Coordinates of C-alpha atoms and ligand atoms in Angstrom, one line a residue:
M1 CA 137.1 97.9 100.9
A2 CA 136.8 101.5 102.3
G3 CA 133.2 102.4 103.1
Y4 CA 130.9 105.1 101.7
R5 CA 130.0 108.4 103.2
V6 CA 126.2 108.3 103.7
A7 CA 123.8 111.1 104.5
V8 CA 120.5 110.2 106.1
V9 CA 118.0 113.0 105.4
G10 CA 115.0 113.1 107.6
A11 CA 116.9 111.1 110.2
T12 CA 114.7 112.0 113.1
G13 CA 111.5 110.7 111.4
A14 CA 109.9 107.3 111.4
V15 CA 111.6 106.2 108.2
G16 CA 114.9 108.0 108.8
R17 CA 115.4 106.2 112.2
E18 CA 114.6 102.9 110.5
I19 CA 117.2 103.7 107.8
L20 CA 119.9 104.2 110.4
K21 CA 118.9 100.9 112.1
T22 CA 118.9 99.0 108.8
L23 CA 122.3 100.4 107.6
A24 CA 123.8 99.3 110.9
E25 CA 122.1 95.9 111.0
R26 CA 123.0 95.0 107.5
N27 CA 126.6 96.2 107.9
F28 CA 126.3 98.5 104.9
P29 CA 129.9 99.6 104.2
V30 CA 129.9 103.1 105.7
S31 CA 133.0 105.2 106.4
E32 CA 130.9 108.0 107.9
V33 CA 127.2 108.7 108.5
V34 CA 125.6 112.1 108.9
A35 CA 122.1 112.6 110.3
L36 CA 120.2 115.5 108.7
A37 CA 116.8 117.0 109.6
S38 CA 115.1 120.4 109.9
P39 CA 116.5 123.2 112.0
R40 CA 114.1 122.1 114.8
S41 CA 116.2 119.0 115.4
T42 CA 119.7 120.5 115.0
G43 CA 122.0 119.2 117.8
Q44 CA 119.6 116.4 118.8
E45 CA 121.3 113.1 119.5
I46 CA 120.4 109.9 117.6
S47 CA 122.0 106.5 117.8
F48 CA 123.6 104.7 114.9
G49 CA 124.3 101.0 115.6
E50 CA 125.3 99.9 119.1
K51 CA 128.1 102.4 119.7
Q52 CA 127.8 105.6 117.7
V53 CA 125.7 108.6 118.6
L54 CA 125.2 111.2 115.9
K55 CA 124.4 114.8 116.4
V56 CA 121.7 115.9 114.0
K57 CA 122.7 118.6 111.5
N58 CA 120.6 121.1 109.6
L59 CA 119.8 120.1 106.1
E60 CA 119.4 123.7 105.0
T61 CA 123.1 124.5 105.5
F62 CA 124.6 121.1 104.7
D63 CA 127.1 120.7 101.8
F64 CA 126.7 117.4 100.1
T65 CA 130.1 117.7 98.3
G66 CA 132.2 114.6 99.1
W67 CA 129.2 112.5 100.2
D68 CA 128.5 109.3 98.2
I69 CA 124.9 108.4 99.0
G70 CA 121.9 110.4 100.4
L71 CA 119.0 108.4 101.8
F72 CA 116.2 110.9 101.8
S73 CA 112.9 110.8 103.7
P74 CA 112.2 114.5 104.7
G75 CA 108.8 114.8 102.9
A76 CA 108.1 115.4 99.2
S77 CA 108.4 119.2 99.2
V78 CA 111.7 119.1 101.0
S79 CA 113.2 116.4 98.7
A80 CA 112.0 118.5 95.7
I81 CA 114.5 121.2 96.8
Y82 CA 117.4 119.3 98.3
A83 CA 117.6 116.0 96.3
P84 CA 118.6 117.9 93.1
K85 CA 121.1 119.9 95.1
A86 CA 122.7 116.8 96.6
A87 CA 122.7 115.1 93.2
A88 CA 124.4 118.1 91.6
A89 CA 127.1 117.8 94.3
G90 CA 127.8 114.2 93.2
C91 CA 125.8 112.5 95.9
L92 CA 123.6 109.6 94.7
V93 CA 120.1 110.3 96.1
I94 CA 117.7 107.4 97.0
D95 CA 114.5 109.2 97.8
N96 CA 111.6 107.8 99.8
T97 CA 109.2 110.6 99.0
S98 CA 106.6 110.6 96.2
H99 CA 108.2 113.7 94.5
F100 CA 110.3 112.0 91.8
R101 CA 108.7 108.6 91.4
M102 CA 106.8 109.2 88.2
E103 CA 109.4 111.3 86.4
H104 CA 110.5 109.3 83.3
D105 CA 114.2 109.8 83.9
V106 CA 114.1 108.7 87.5
P107 CA 114.2 104.9 88.1
L108 CA 111.6 103.6 90.5
V109 CA 113.1 100.5 92.0
V110 CA 112.3 97.4 94.1
P111 CA 115.5 95.4 93.9
E112 CA 113.7 92.0 93.8
V113 CA 111.5 93.2 90.9
N114 CA 113.3 95.6 88.6
P115 CA 117.0 96.0 89.5
Q116 CA 117.8 96.5 85.8
A117 CA 116.2 100.0 86.0
L118 CA 119.3 101.1 88.0
Q119 CA 121.3 100.9 84.8
R120 CA 119.4 104.1 83.8
I121 CA 120.3 106.6 86.6
R122 CA 120.3 109.9 84.6
R123 CA 119.8 112.6 87.2
G124 CA 121.7 111.1 90.2
I125 CA 118.3 110.3 91.8
V126 CA 116.6 106.9 92.3
A127 CA 113.1 106.8 93.7
N128 CA 111.8 104.3 96.3
P129 CA 108.1 103.4 95.6
N130 CA 105.2 103.9 97.9
C131 CA 105.1 101.5 100.8
S132 CA 101.9 99.8 99.7
T133 CA 103.2 99.4 96.1
I134 CA 106.5 97.8 97.3
Q135 CA 105.0 94.9 99.1
M136 CA 102.4 94.3 96.4
V137 CA 104.9 94.2 93.5
V138 CA 107.2 91.9 95.5
A139 CA 104.4 89.4 95.7
L140 CA 103.1 90.0 92.2
K141 CA 106.3 89.8 90.3
P142 CA 106.9 86.0 90.5
L143 CA 103.2 85.4 89.7
H144 CA 103.4 87.7 86.7
D145 CA 106.5 86.0 85.4
R146 CA 104.8 82.6 85.5
F147 CA 101.1 83.2 84.8
K148 CA 101.0 86.8 83.3
I149 CA 98.8 89.2 85.2
K150 CA 95.9 90.9 83.5
R151 CA 94.2 92.8 86.3
V152 CA 94.7 93.4 90.0
V153 CA 92.1 94.6 92.6
V154 CA 93.6 95.6 95.9
A155 CA 92.2 96.9 99.2
T156 CA 94.8 98.1 101.7
Y157 CA 94.7 98.2 105.5
Q158 CA 97.5 100.7 106.2
S159 CA 99.1 101.4 109.5
V160 CA 99.4 104.8 111.1
S161 CA 103.2 104.8 110.9
G162 CA 102.7 105.3 107.1
A163 CA 101.8 108.9 108.1
G164 CA 105.1 109.3 110.1
K165 CA 105.8 109.8 113.7
D166 CA 102.9 112.3 114.1
G167 CA 100.5 109.6 112.9
M168 CA 101.7 107.1 115.5
D169 CA 101.5 109.8 118.2
E170 CA 97.9 110.5 117.2
L171 CA 96.7 106.9 117.4
W172 CA 98.4 106.6 120.8
A173 CA 96.9 109.9 122.1
Q174 CA 93.4 109.0 120.9
S175 CA 93.5 105.5 122.3
R176 CA 94.5 106.8 125.7
A177 CA 91.9 109.6 125.5
M178 CA 89.2 106.9 124.8
Y179 CA 90.1 105.1 128.0
V180 CA 90.3 108.1 130.3
N181 CA 87.3 109.8 128.7
D182 CA 89.2 112.8 127.3
P183 CA 88.1 114.6 124.2
I184 CA 89.4 113.1 120.9
K185 CA 91.5 115.4 118.7
A186 CA 92.0 114.5 115.0
Q187 CA 94.8 116.5 113.4
E188 CA 97.0 114.1 111.3
F189 CA 94.0 112.0 110.1
T190 CA 90.7 113.3 108.8
K191 CA 88.6 111.4 111.3
Q192 CA 89.2 109.6 114.6
I193 CA 91.6 106.8 113.8
A194 CA 91.5 105.0 117.2
F195 CA 89.1 102.1 117.0
N196 CA 88.1 103.2 113.5
C197 CA 89.0 102.8 109.8
I198 CA 89.4 105.7 107.3
P199 CA 89.0 105.1 103.6
H200 CA 91.0 108.2 102.7
I201 CA 94.8 108.5 102.4
D202 CA 96.4 111.5 100.7
K203 CA 94.3 114.0 98.8
F204 CA 91.2 113.3 96.7
L205 CA 91.6 113.4 92.9
E206 CA 89.0 114.6 90.3
D207 CA 87.8 111.0 89.5
G208 CA 86.9 110.3 93.1
S209 CA 90.0 108.2 93.9
T210 CA 92.7 109.3 96.3
K211 CA 96.3 110.1 95.5
E212 CA 97.5 107.0 97.5
E213 CA 95.3 104.8 95.3
W214 CA 96.6 106.5 92.1
K215 CA 100.2 105.9 93.3
M216 CA 99.5 102.2 93.6
V217 CA 98.1 102.1 90.1
V218 CA 100.8 104.1 88.3
E219 CA 103.8 102.9 90.3
T220 CA 102.8 99.2 89.7
K221 CA 102.7 99.9 86.0
K222 CA 106.0 101.7 86.0
I223 CA 107.8 99.0 88.0
L224 CA 106.2 95.8 86.8
D225 CA 104.3 96.1 83.5
G226 CA 102.3 99.0 81.9
D227 CA 99.7 96.5 80.6
I228 CA 98.5 95.4 84.0
A229 CA 95.2 97.0 85.0
V230 CA 95.1 98.0 88.7
A231 CA 92.2 99.2 90.9
A232 CA 93.0 100.1 94.5
T233 CA 91.1 101.2 97.6
C234 CA 93.4 102.5 100.4
V235 CA 92.3 102.5 104.0
R236 CA 94.0 103.7 107.1
V237 CA 93.5 101.4 110.1
P238 CA 94.4 101.7 113.8
V239 CA 97.6 99.5 113.6
F240 CA 100.9 101.1 114.6
I241 CA 103.2 99.3 112.1
G242 CA 102.6 96.9 109.2
H243 CA 100.5 97.3 106.1
S244 CA 98.1 94.6 105.0
E245 CA 96.5 94.1 101.6
A246 CA 93.7 91.9 100.3
I247 CA 94.7 91.3 96.7
T248 CA 92.7 89.7 93.9
V249 CA 94.5 88.9 90.7
E250 CA 93.2 87.8 87.3
F251 CA 95.7 86.1 85.0
H252 CA 96.0 85.4 81.3
N253 CA 97.1 81.8 81.9
P254 CA 95.7 79.0 84.0
V255 CA 96.8 79.0 87.7
T256 CA 96.0 76.9 90.8
A257 CA 96.5 77.9 94.4
A258 CA 99.0 75.2 94.9
E259 CA 101.1 76.4 91.9
A260 CA 101.0 80.0 93.1
R261 CA 102.0 78.9 96.6
Q262 CA 105.0 77.1 95.2
V263 CA 106.0 80.0 93.0
L264 CA 105.7 82.4 95.9
R265 CA 107.7 80.1 98.2
D266 CA 110.6 80.2 95.8
A267 CA 110.4 84.0 95.3
P268 CA 113.1 86.4 96.7
G269 CA 111.8 88.5 99.6
V270 CA 108.6 86.5 100.1
V271 CA 107.6 84.2 103.0
V272 CA 104.5 82.1 102.6
Q273 CA 102.6 81.4 105.8
D274 CA 99.4 79.7 104.7
T275 CA 98.2 76.7 106.7
R276 CA 94.5 77.2 106.7
D277 CA 94.0 76.8 110.4
D278 CA 93.6 79.1 113.4
G279 CA 96.5 81.6 113.2
G280 CA 98.0 80.0 110.0
Y281 CA 98.4 83.4 108.4
T282 CA 100.6 86.5 109.0
T283 CA 99.1 89.6 110.7
P284 CA 100.8 93.1 110.9
I285 CA 102.0 92.5 114.5
D286 CA 103.9 89.4 113.3
C287 CA 105.8 91.3 110.6
V288 CA 107.1 94.2 112.7
G289 CA 110.9 94.5 112.4
E290 CA 111.0 91.8 109.7
D291 CA 112.3 92.1 106.2
A292 CA 110.0 89.9 104.3
T293 CA 106.7 90.4 102.5
Y294 CA 104.4 87.7 103.9
V295 CA 101.7 86.0 101.8
S296 CA 98.8 84.1 103.3
R297 CA 95.3 82.9 102.5
I298 CA 96.2 82.0 98.9
R299 CA 93.0 80.7 97.2
K300 CA 91.2 80.6 93.9
D301 CA 89.0 83.4 92.9
P302 CA 86.0 81.4 91.5
T303 CA 84.4 84.5 89.8
V304 CA 86.9 84.6 86.9
E305 CA 88.5 81.9 84.7
H306 CA 92.1 82.3 85.9
G307 CA 92.0 84.1 89.3
L308 CA 93.6 84.1 92.7
Q309 CA 93.0 85.9 96.0
F310 CA 95.6 86.3 98.8
W311 CA 96.5 88.3 101.9
C312 CA 99.8 90.2 101.9
V313 CA 101.5 91.8 104.9
S314 CA 104.8 93.7 105.4
D315 CA 106.5 96.2 107.7
N316 CA 105.9 99.5 106.0
L317 CA 108.9 101.2 107.7
R318 CA 111.2 98.4 106.6
K319 CA 110.5 96.8 103.2
G320 CA 108.0 99.7 102.5
A321 CA 110.7 102.3 103.0
A322 CA 114.1 101.9 104.8
L323 CA 115.0 98.4 103.8
N324 CA 114.1 98.9 100.2
A325 CA 116.2 102.1 100.1
V326 CA 119.2 100.4 101.6
Q327 CA 118.8 97.4 99.3
I328 CA 118.9 99.9 96.4
A329 CA 122.1 101.3 97.8
E330 CA 123.5 97.7 98.1
T331 CA 122.5 96.9 94.5
V332 CA 124.0 100.1 93.2
V333 CA 127.3 99.2 95.0
A334 CA 127.2 95.5 93.9
Q335 CA 126.6 96.5 90.2
G336 CA 129.5 98.9 90.3
L337 CA 127.3 101.9 89.5
L338 CA 128.4 104.2 92.3
K339 CA 131.3 106.5 91.7
R340 CA 132.9 107.4 95.0
A341 CA 132.5 111.2 95.6
A342 CA 135.7 111.7 97.6
Ligands
NAP1 N1 106.2 106.1 106.9 C1 106.2 105.3 105.9 O1 105.8 104.1 105.9 C2 106.8 105.7 104.6 C3 107.0 104.8 103.6 C4 107.5 105.2 102.4 C5 107.8 106.5 102.2 N2 107.5 107.4 103.2 C6 107.8 108.9 102.9 O2 109.0 109.2 103.6 C7 108.8 110.6 104.0 C8 109.0 110.7 105.5 O3 108.1 109.9 106.2 P1 108.2 109.6 107.7 O4 107.1 108.6 108.0 O5 109.6 109.3 108.2 O6 107.8 111.1 108.3 P2 108.1 111.7 109.7 O7 108.2 110.7 110.8 O8 107.1 112.8 109.9 O9 109.6 112.3 109.6 C9 109.8 113.4 108.7 C10 111.3 113.7 108.7 O10 111.6 114.8 107.8 C11 112.3 115.8 108.5 N3 111.9 117.1 107.9 C12 110.7 117.7 107.8 N4 110.8 118.9 107.3 C13 112.1 119.1 107.0 C14 112.8 120.2 106.5 N5 112.2 121.3 106.1 N6 114.2 120.1 106.3 C15 114.8 118.9 106.7 N7 114.2 117.9 107.2 C16 112.8 118.0 107.4 C17 111.8 115.7 109.9 O11 112.8 116.4 110.7 P3 112.3 117.1 112.1 O12 112.2 116.0 113.1 O13 113.4 118.1 112.3 O14 111.0 117.8 111.8 C18 111.9 114.2 110.1 O15 113.2 113.8 110.3 C19 107.5 111.1 103.5 O16 107.6 111.7 102.3 C20 106.7 109.8 103.3 O17 105.7 109.9 102.4 C21 107.1 107.1 104.4

């Protein structure tokens, strides 16, 4: 089978680089790959797989005609302009930004959870959910199928790579500054992130929640079930890669920790590590570069009739972004939904 012509938009960023890596590692059938970014990066070299070096091209002047798939992560305001242009040229856009996620005619997809939504691609655009939502719904879906979820309360511990390469640079620079007694500069984050936690991701909304928290609520409903009540608190922590979540779930039906553990062990994309001894759980450092969503610390919530609590960790750049986007592309190809542009 001949491969597809794939454009990676935002290729110089934290997610874009991981997309290139994931495409190569999973041997996605490509005949050609182009790396696109802002004019700042035009001409910069970037590797694809073991052997190829791509010269970054300027998104502003790029013509998507003849390109089959566009994997976009250039930021919401840039996707807002260029994703529809690419789609109009016949290129299927899989967009990592928040811009299209809640539009009713744009599927919001996690392949382990709602691949059927890909049957309704109306505008040539598929949205990749928020990184914190993805890992949570991967873990919730098998539990919902078996025990029917009523309510979810989640607190996140989100790594700085969720704020892109500038976020990672800021944690590095501030950590270094602490040791050599330099002044601490906070630009990307609202307070010092090194050796600290910040309960504020994305902008504040009128009701006092943040947009990141709102995304977890509305995206979970769109992907999994509109009847599930969700309350979220999203916190940035000084971890480079890997988001963690403390999740409390109330069910309609009876559930035990042992039953939930077995359901999760059998679920696609989930790895259970839960041995109730020192280190018998997954931490963000353990999940870097891994594909799975890890679940640990599964136990009963004794404060409600049918409740569970657990800990959930995943690599936000992989399952939270690049891997999920590439899995969408793989599913679209496997379901025969992609018309080749050229
Ligand atoms: N990081 C995560 O865990 C994660 C997870 C899910 C979704 N996302 C979303 O994915 C998007 C990118 O995130 P990131 O973490 O990769 O950010 P990043 O590291 O800051 O990278 C941003 C990328 O977008 C490019 N870009 C910026 N402005 C552009 C423009 N005007 N035209 C063309 N390209 C432009 C940048 O190119 P230059 O290098 O040329 O500036 C760079 O390649 C964001 O919308 C984010 O919300 C991120």
